[in-house]
Coordinates of C-alpha atoms and ligand atoms in Angstrom, one line a residue:
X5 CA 81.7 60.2 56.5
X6 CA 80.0 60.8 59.5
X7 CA 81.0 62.9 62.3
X8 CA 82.5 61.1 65.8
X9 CA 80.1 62.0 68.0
X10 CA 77.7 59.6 66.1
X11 CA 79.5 56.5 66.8
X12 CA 78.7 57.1 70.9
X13 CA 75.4 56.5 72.8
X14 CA 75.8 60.4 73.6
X15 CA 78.6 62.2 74.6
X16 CA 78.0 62.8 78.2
X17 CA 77.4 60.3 81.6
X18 CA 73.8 60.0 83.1
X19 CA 72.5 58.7 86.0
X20 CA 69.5 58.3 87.0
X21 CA 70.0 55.6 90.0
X22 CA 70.1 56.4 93.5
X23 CA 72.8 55.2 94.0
X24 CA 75.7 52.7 91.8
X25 CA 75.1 50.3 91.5
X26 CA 71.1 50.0 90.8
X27 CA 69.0 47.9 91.9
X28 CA 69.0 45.1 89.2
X29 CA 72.9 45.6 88.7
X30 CA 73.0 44.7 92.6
X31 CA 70.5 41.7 91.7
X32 CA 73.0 40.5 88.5
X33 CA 76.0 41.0 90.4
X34 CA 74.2 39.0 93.5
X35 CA 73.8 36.4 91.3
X36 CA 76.9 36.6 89.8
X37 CA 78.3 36.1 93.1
X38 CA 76.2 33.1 93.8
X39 CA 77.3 30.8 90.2
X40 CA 80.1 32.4 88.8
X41 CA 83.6 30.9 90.2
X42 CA 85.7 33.6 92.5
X43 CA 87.9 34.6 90.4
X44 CA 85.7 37.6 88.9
X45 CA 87.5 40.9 89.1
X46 CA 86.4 43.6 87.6
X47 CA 83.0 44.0 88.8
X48 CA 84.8 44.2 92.7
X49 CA 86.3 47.5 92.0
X50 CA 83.4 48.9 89.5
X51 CA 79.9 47.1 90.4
X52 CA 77.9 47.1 87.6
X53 CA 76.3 45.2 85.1
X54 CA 75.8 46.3 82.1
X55 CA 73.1 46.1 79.3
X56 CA 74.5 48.0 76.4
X57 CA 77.7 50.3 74.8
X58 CA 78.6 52.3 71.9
X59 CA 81.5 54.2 71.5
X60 CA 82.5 55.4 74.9
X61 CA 79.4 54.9 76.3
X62 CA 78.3 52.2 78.6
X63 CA 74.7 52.0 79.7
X64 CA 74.1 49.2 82.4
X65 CA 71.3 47.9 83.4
X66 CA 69.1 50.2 85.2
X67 CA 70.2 53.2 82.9
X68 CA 72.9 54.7 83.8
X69 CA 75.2 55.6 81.2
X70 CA 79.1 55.9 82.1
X71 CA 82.1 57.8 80.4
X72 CA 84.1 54.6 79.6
X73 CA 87.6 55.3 80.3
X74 CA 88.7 52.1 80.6
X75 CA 87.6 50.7 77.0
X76 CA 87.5 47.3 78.2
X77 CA 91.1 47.1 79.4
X78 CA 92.8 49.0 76.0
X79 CA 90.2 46.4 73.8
X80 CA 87.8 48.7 72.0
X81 CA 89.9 51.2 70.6
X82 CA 87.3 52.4 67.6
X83 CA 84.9 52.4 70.2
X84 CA 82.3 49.3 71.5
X85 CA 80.3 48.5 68.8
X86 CA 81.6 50.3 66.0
X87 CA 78.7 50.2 63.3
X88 CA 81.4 50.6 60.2
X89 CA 83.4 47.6 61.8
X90 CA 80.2 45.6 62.5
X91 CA 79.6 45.9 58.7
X92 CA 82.7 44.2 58.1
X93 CA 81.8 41.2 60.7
X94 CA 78.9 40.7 59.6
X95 CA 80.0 40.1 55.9
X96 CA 82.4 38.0 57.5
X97 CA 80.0 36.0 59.7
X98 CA 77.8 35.4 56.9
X99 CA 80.8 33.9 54.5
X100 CA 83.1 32.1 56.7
X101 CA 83.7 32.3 60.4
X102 CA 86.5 29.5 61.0
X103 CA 88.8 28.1 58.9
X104 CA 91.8 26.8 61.3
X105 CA 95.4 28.3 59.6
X106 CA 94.2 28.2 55.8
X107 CA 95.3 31.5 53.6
X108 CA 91.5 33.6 53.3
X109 CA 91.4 36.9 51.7
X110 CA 90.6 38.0 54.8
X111 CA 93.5 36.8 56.8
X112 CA 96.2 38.1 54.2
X113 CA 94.6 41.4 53.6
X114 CA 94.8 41.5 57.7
X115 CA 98.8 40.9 57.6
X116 CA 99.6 42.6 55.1
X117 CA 97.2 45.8 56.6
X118 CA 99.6 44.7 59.6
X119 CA 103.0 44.6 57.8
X120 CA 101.6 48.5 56.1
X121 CA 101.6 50.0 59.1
X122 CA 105.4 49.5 59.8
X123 CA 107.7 51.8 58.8
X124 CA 108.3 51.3 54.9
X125 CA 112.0 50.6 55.1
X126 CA 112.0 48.0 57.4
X127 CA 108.3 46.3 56.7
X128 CA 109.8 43.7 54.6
X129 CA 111.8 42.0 57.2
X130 CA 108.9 41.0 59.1
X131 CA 106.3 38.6 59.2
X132 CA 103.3 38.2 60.8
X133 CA 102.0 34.5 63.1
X134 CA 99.0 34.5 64.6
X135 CA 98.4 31.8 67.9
X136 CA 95.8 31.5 70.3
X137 CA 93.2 34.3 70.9
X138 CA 94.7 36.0 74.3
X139 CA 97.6 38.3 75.0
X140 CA 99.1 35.5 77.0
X141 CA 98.6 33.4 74.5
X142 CA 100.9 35.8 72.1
X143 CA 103.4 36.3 75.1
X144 CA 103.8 32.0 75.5
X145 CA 104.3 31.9 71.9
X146 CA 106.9 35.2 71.7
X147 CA 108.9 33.1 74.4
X148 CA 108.8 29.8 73.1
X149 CA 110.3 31.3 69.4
X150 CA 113.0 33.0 71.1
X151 CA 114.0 29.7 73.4
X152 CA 113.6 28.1 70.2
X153 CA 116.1 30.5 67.9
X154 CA 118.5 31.1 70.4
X155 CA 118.9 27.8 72.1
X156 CA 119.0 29.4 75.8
X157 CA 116.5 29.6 78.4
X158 CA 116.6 32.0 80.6
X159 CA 114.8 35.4 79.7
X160 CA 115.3 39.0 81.5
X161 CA 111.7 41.3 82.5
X162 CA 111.1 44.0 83.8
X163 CA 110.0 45.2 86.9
X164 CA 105.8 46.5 86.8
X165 CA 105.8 44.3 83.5
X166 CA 102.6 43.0 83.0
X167 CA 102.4 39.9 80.4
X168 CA 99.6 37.8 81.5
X169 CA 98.1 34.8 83.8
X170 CA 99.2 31.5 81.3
X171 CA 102.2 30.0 83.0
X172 CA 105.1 31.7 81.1
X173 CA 103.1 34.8 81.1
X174 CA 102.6 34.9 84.4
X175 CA 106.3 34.1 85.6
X176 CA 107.1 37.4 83.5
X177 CA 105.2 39.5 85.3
X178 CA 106.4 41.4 88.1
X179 CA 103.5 41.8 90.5
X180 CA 104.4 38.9 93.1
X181 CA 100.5 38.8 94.4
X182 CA 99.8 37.0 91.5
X183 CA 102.1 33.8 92.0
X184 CA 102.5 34.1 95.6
X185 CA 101.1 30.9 95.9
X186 CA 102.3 29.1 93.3
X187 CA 105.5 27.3 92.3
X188 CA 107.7 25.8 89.2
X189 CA 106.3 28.8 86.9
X190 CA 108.9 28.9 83.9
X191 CA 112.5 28.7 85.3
X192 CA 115.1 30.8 84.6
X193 CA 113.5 34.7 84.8
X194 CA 115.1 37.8 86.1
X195 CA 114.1 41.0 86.9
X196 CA 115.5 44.2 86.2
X197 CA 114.7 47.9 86.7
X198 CA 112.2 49.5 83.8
X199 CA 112.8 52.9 83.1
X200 CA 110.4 54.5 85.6
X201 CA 111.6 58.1 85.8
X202 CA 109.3 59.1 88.5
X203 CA 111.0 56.3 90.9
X204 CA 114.2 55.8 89.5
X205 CA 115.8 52.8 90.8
X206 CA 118.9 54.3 90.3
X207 CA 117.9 58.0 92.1
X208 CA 118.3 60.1 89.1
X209 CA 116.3 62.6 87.3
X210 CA 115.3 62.2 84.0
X211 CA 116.7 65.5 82.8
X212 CA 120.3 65.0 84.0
X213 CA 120.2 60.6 84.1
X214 CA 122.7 58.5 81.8
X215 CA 120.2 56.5 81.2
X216 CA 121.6 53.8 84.3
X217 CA 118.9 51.6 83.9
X218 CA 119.7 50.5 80.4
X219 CA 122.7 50.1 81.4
X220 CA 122.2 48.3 83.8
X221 CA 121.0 45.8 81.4
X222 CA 124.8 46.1 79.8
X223 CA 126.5 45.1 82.9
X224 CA 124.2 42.0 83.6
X225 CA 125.4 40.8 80.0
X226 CA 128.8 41.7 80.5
X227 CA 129.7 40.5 83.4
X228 CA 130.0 36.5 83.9
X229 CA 129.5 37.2 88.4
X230 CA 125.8 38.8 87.2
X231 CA 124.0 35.4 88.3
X232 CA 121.6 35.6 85.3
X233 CA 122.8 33.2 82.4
X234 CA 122.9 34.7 78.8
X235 CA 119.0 34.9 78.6
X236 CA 117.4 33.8 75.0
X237 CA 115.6 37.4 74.9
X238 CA 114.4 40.5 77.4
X239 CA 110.8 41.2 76.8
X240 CA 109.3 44.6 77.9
X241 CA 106.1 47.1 77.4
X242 CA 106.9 50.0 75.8
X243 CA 104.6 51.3 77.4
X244 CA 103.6 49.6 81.1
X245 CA 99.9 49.3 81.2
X246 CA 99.6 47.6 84.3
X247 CA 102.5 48.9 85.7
X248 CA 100.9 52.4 86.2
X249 CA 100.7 53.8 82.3
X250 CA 104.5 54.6 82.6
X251 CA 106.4 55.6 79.2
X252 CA 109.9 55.0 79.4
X253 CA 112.7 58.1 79.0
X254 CA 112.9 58.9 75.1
X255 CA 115.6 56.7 73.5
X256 CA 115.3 53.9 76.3
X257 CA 114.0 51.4 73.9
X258 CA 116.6 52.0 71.5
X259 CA 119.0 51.8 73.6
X260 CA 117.6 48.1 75.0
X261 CA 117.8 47.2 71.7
X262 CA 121.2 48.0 70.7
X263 CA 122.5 46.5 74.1
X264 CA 120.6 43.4 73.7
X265 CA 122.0 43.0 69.7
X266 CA 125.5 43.9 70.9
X267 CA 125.4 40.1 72.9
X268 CA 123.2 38.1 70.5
X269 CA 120.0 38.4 73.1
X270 CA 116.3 39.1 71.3
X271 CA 114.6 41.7 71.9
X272 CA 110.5 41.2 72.5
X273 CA 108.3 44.3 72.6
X274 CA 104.7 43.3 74.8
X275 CA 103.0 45.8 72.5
X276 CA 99.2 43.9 73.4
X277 CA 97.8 47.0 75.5
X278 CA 100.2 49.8 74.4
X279 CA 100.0 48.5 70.7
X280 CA 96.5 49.3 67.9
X281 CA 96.9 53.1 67.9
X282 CA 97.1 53.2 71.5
X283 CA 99.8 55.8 72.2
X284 CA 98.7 57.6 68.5
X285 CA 101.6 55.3 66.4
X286 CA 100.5 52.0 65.5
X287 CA 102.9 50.5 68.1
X288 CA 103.8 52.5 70.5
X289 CA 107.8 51.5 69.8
X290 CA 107.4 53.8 66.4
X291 CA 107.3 56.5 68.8
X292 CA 111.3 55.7 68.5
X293 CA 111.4 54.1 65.6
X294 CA 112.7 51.3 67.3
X295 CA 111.5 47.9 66.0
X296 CA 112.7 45.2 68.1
X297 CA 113.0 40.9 66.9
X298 CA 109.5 39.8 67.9
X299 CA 106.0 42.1 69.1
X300 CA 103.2 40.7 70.7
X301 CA 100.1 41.6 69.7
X302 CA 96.5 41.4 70.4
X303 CA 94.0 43.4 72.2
X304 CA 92.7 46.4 70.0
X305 CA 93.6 43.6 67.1
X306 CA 90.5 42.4 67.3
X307 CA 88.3 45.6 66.3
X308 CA 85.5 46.1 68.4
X309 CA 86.4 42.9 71.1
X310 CA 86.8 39.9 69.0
X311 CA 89.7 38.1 70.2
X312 CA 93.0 37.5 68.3
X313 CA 96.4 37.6 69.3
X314 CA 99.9 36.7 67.3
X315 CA 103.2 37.8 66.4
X316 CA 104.9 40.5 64.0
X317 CA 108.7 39.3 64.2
X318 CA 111.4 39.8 62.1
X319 CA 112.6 36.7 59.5
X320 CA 115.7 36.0 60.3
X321 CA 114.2 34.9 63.7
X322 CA 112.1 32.1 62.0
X323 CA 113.0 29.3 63.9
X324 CA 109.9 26.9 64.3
X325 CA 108.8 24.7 61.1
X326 CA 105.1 23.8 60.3
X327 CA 102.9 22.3 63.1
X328 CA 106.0 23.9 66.1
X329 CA 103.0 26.2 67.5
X330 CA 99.5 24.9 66.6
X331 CA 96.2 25.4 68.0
X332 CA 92.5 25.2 67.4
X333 CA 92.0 29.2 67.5
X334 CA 94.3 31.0 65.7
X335 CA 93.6 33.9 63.3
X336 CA 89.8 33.6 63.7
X337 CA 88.0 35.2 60.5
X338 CA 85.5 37.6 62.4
X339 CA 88.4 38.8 64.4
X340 CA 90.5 39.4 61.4
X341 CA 87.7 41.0 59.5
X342 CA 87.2 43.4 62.8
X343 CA 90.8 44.2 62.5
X344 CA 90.2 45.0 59.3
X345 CA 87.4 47.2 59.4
X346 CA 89.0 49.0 62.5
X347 CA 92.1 50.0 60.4
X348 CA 90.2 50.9 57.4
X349 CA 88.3 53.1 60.0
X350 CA 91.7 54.6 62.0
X351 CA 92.5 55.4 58.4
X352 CA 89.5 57.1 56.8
X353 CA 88.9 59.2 60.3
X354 CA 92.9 60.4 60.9
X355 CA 92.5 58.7 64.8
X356 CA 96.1 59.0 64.4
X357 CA 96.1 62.7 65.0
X358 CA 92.9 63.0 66.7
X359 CA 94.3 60.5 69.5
X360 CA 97.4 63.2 70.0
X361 CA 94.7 66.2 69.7
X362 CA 92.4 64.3 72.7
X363 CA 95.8 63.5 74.7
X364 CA 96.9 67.2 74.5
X365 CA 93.7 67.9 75.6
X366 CA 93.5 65.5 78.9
X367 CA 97.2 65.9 79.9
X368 CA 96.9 69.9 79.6
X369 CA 93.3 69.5 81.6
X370 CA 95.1 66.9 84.4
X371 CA 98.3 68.8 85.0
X372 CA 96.3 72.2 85.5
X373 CA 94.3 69.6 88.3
X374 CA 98.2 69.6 90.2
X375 CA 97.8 73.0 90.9
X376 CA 94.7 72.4 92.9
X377 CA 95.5 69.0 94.4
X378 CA 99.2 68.2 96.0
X379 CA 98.8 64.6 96.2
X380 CA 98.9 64.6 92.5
X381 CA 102.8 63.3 92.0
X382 CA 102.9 63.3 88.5
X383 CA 101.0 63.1 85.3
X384 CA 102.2 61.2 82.4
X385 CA 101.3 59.9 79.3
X386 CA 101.6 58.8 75.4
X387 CA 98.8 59.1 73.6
X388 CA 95.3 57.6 74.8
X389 CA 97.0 55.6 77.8
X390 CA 97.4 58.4 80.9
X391 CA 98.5 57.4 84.4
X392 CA 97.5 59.9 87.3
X393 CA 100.0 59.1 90.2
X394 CA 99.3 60.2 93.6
X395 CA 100.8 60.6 96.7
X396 CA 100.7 61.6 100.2
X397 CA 103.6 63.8 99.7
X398 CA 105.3 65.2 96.6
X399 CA 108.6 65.2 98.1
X400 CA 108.7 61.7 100.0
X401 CA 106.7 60.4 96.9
X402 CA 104.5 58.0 99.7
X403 CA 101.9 56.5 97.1
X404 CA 98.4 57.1 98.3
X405 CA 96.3 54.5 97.2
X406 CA 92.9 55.0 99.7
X407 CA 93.0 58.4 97.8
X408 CA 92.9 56.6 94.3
X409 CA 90.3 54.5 95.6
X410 CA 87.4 56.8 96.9
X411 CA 88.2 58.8 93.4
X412 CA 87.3 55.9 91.9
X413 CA 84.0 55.6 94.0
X414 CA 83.4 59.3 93.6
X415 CA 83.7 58.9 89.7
X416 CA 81.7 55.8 89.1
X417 CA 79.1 57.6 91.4
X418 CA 78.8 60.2 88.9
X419 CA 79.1 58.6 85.5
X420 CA 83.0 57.8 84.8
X421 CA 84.7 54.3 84.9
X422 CA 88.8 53.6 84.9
X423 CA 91.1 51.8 86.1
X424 CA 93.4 51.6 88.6
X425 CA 96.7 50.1 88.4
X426 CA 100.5 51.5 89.4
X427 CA 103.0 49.2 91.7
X428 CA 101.0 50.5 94.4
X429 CA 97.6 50.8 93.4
X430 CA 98.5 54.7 93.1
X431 CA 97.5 55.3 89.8
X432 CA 94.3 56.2 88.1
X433 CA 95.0 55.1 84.2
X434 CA 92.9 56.3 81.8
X435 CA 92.8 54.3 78.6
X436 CA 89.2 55.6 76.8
X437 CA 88.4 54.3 73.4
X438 CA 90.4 56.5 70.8
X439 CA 87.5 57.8 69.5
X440 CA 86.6 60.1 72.5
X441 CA 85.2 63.5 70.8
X442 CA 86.0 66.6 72.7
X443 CA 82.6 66.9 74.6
X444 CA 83.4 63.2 75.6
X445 CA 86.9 64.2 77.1
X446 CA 85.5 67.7 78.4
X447 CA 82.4 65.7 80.6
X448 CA 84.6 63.3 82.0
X449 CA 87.4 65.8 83.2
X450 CA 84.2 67.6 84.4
X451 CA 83.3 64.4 86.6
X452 CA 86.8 64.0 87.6
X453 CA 87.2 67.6 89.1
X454 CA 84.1 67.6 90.7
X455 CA 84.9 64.0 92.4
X456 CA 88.3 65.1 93.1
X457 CA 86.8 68.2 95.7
X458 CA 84.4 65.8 97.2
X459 CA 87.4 63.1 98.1
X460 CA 90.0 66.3 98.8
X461 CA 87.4 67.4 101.5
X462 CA 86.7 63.9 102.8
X463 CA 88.7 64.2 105.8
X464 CA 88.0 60.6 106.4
X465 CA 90.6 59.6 103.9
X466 CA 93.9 58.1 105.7
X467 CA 96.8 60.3 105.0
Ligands
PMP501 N1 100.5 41.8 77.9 C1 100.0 43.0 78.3 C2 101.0 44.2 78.1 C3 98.8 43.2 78.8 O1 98.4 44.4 79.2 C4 97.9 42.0 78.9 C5 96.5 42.2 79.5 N2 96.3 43.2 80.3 C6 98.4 40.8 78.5 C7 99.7 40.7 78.0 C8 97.6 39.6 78.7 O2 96.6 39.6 77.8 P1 95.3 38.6 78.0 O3 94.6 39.1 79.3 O4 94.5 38.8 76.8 O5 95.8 37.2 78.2

């Protein structure tokens, strides 16, 4: 076995530009500009273009190297370019790349690695579907088999849910800039409050709260003067990526879950960022132990950044018969080889602990940061998936995003990419490959601090 640190580019940022981005980034992201529609995003908040990656390194293309904390939006969870799960695609390309729906060796040994990683006592109930190759993709499908078991429509989210830009997808997620401008999504969603402790909707503490908001879910399904017709299923993050990394009170899910039962609505766990190993459990609902009707998955699926996407739900919700969801892409084999290889590899290298050793590590290393810096609100986390919330004021709680912002610019600056996300672009979440070593997570808290006294003595900053 070899040791972590060899499966990264090095273990520490470098740059060697003037200024980020370089001078043929600028030229790539020029053209880029020039014949690539408007919709690109990513490259608007961190300019770069980049040449090369491995691990958690990224090298663009005038030689910088960045800390990756971002890991491809939750994708390359064993790292970019894994060379033990490139062995395993490889093999694969060389054999048999697509083969439609047909059983392969490969394709059964990736559910039933799926259907292993459940908890033993309940793994039999469950099968596994693959559909197309996106999370969206996985979240239409998740929808469609509830409408289709239950024989209802309607279908209850969750405020800072995040499920995707396909038409159901996007109707069930909260963020209202993304469908401003456009009608006649899916019908028939409602929104209720997610258990965000930090901004409780119902102005309790998480120490001393009854849990109000899954209750609140109780009422809607009790009373007949809620407005919101008995709803096929609710479907949730266990934990919000999008949302601003936000892990729900202890027992919330559970709770969801025996509400929804109790009234004959599904359950559907979003489990596409949160999911793979994320949070250090294979789904981030075995943190409770609380397996809900149907999980969407995809994401850190597909190994190293293939794409595949499907469903782990339970059989008794079977409802759809041969030829009910087809499509072109589904299952692909180089994905499901990847997936493969990347759980053979969480396995033979324990990421399962070393994920809750390098989350110890970060949360202990941000909350010391509070004591320093006031507009840090709260840290919080599960896990590899950390959200940083700041604000102007820790009593008021006003988020601060221009403060978030030049922290970004200060950290990409100096060699450390993330993302930014929250209900009000507050929140710096850091989601690194799970294969960070120490040095790794030490040399990007090092960037951070030093880019947090630059922006704290910017007196530029709007307050
Ligand atoms: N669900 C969740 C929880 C996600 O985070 C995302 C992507 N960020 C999606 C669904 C959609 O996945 P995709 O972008 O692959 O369609």
């Amino acid at each position: 076995m070899k040791r972590l640190a060899e499966f990264h580019l090095s273990e520490q940022a470098r740059i060697v530009s003037d200024q980020i981005p370089g001078k043929r980034s600028k030229e790539l992201l020029r053209l880029q500009e020039e014949i690539e529609g408007a919709v690109v995003s990513y490259p608007k908040s961190i300019p770069i273009a980049i040449s090369h990656a491995k691990g958690a390194i990224i090298e663009d293309v005038d030689g910088n190297r960045f800390i990756d904390f971002f890991a491809c939006a939750g994708v390359v969870n064993v790292g970019h370019c894994n060379e033990e799960v490139l062995e395993e695609v490889t093999r694969q390309q060389k054999q048999l790349i697509h083969a439609l729906d047909f059983p392969t060796e490969t394709k059964m040994t990736a559910i039933t690695n799926i259907l292993n990683n459940l908890p033993a006592s309940q793994r039999d109930e469950f099968k596994v579907s693959f559909g197309g190759p996106t999370g969206s993709d996985a979240v239409e499908a998740a929808i469609k088999l509830a409408k289709l078991k239950t024989g209802r429509e309607s279908v209850i989210a969750f405020t800072g849910g995040y499920h995707g830009m396909t038409s159901t997808a996007l109707a069930l997620t909260s963020n209202t800039a993304f469908r401003d401008r456009l009608q006649n999504l899916a019908a028939n969603i409602h929104f209720i409050p997610y258990s965000y402790c930090y901004r409780c909707s119902f102005g309790q503490h998480k120490e001393t709260c009854k849990m109000e908001c899954a209750r609140y879910l109780k009422n809607i399904l009790e009373d007949s003067h809620a407005g919101i017709p008995k709803p096929a299923a609710i479907i949730l993050e266990p934990i919000q990526g999008e949302g601003g990394n936000i892990v729900p009170k202890e027992g919330y899910l559970t709770q969801l879950i025996r509400i929804a039962h109790a009234h004959g609505v599904l359950v559907i766990f979003d489990e596409v960022q949160c999911g793979f190993f994320r949070s250090g459990e294979f789904l981030a609902c075995m943190r409770e132990d609380a397996l809900p009707d149907i999980i969407t998955f995809s994401k850190g699926f597909g190994g190293v950044g293939f794409p595949i996407s499907g469903l782990i739900y339970r059989k008794s919700v079977e409802a759809w018969g041969p030829g009910a969801h087809i499509g072109t892409f589904r299952g692909n084999q180089v994905s499901l080889a990847a997936c493969n290889g990347a759980m053979d590899f969480i396995r033979r290298y324990d990421i399962k602990s070393h994920v809750k050793e390098m989350s110890t590590y970060l949360l202990n290393e941000l909350e010391a940061l509070m004591l320093d810096c006031d507009y840090i609100g709260e840290v919080r986390g599960e896990g590899l998936m950390i959200g940083i919330e700041f604000v102007k004021d820790r009593d008021t709680k006003e988020p601060y995003p221009e403060f978030v912002k030049q922290m970004r610019d200060e950290c990409l600056q100096r060699g450390l990419i993330f993302e930014v996300g929250g209900h009000f672009d507050n929140v710096i979440r850091f989601v690194p490959p799970l294969i960070i070593t120490k040095k790794i997570a030490a040399a990007a808290m090092g960037i951070f601090r030093q880019s947090l006294n630059v922006t704290l003595a910017d007196t530029t900053i709007a307050t």
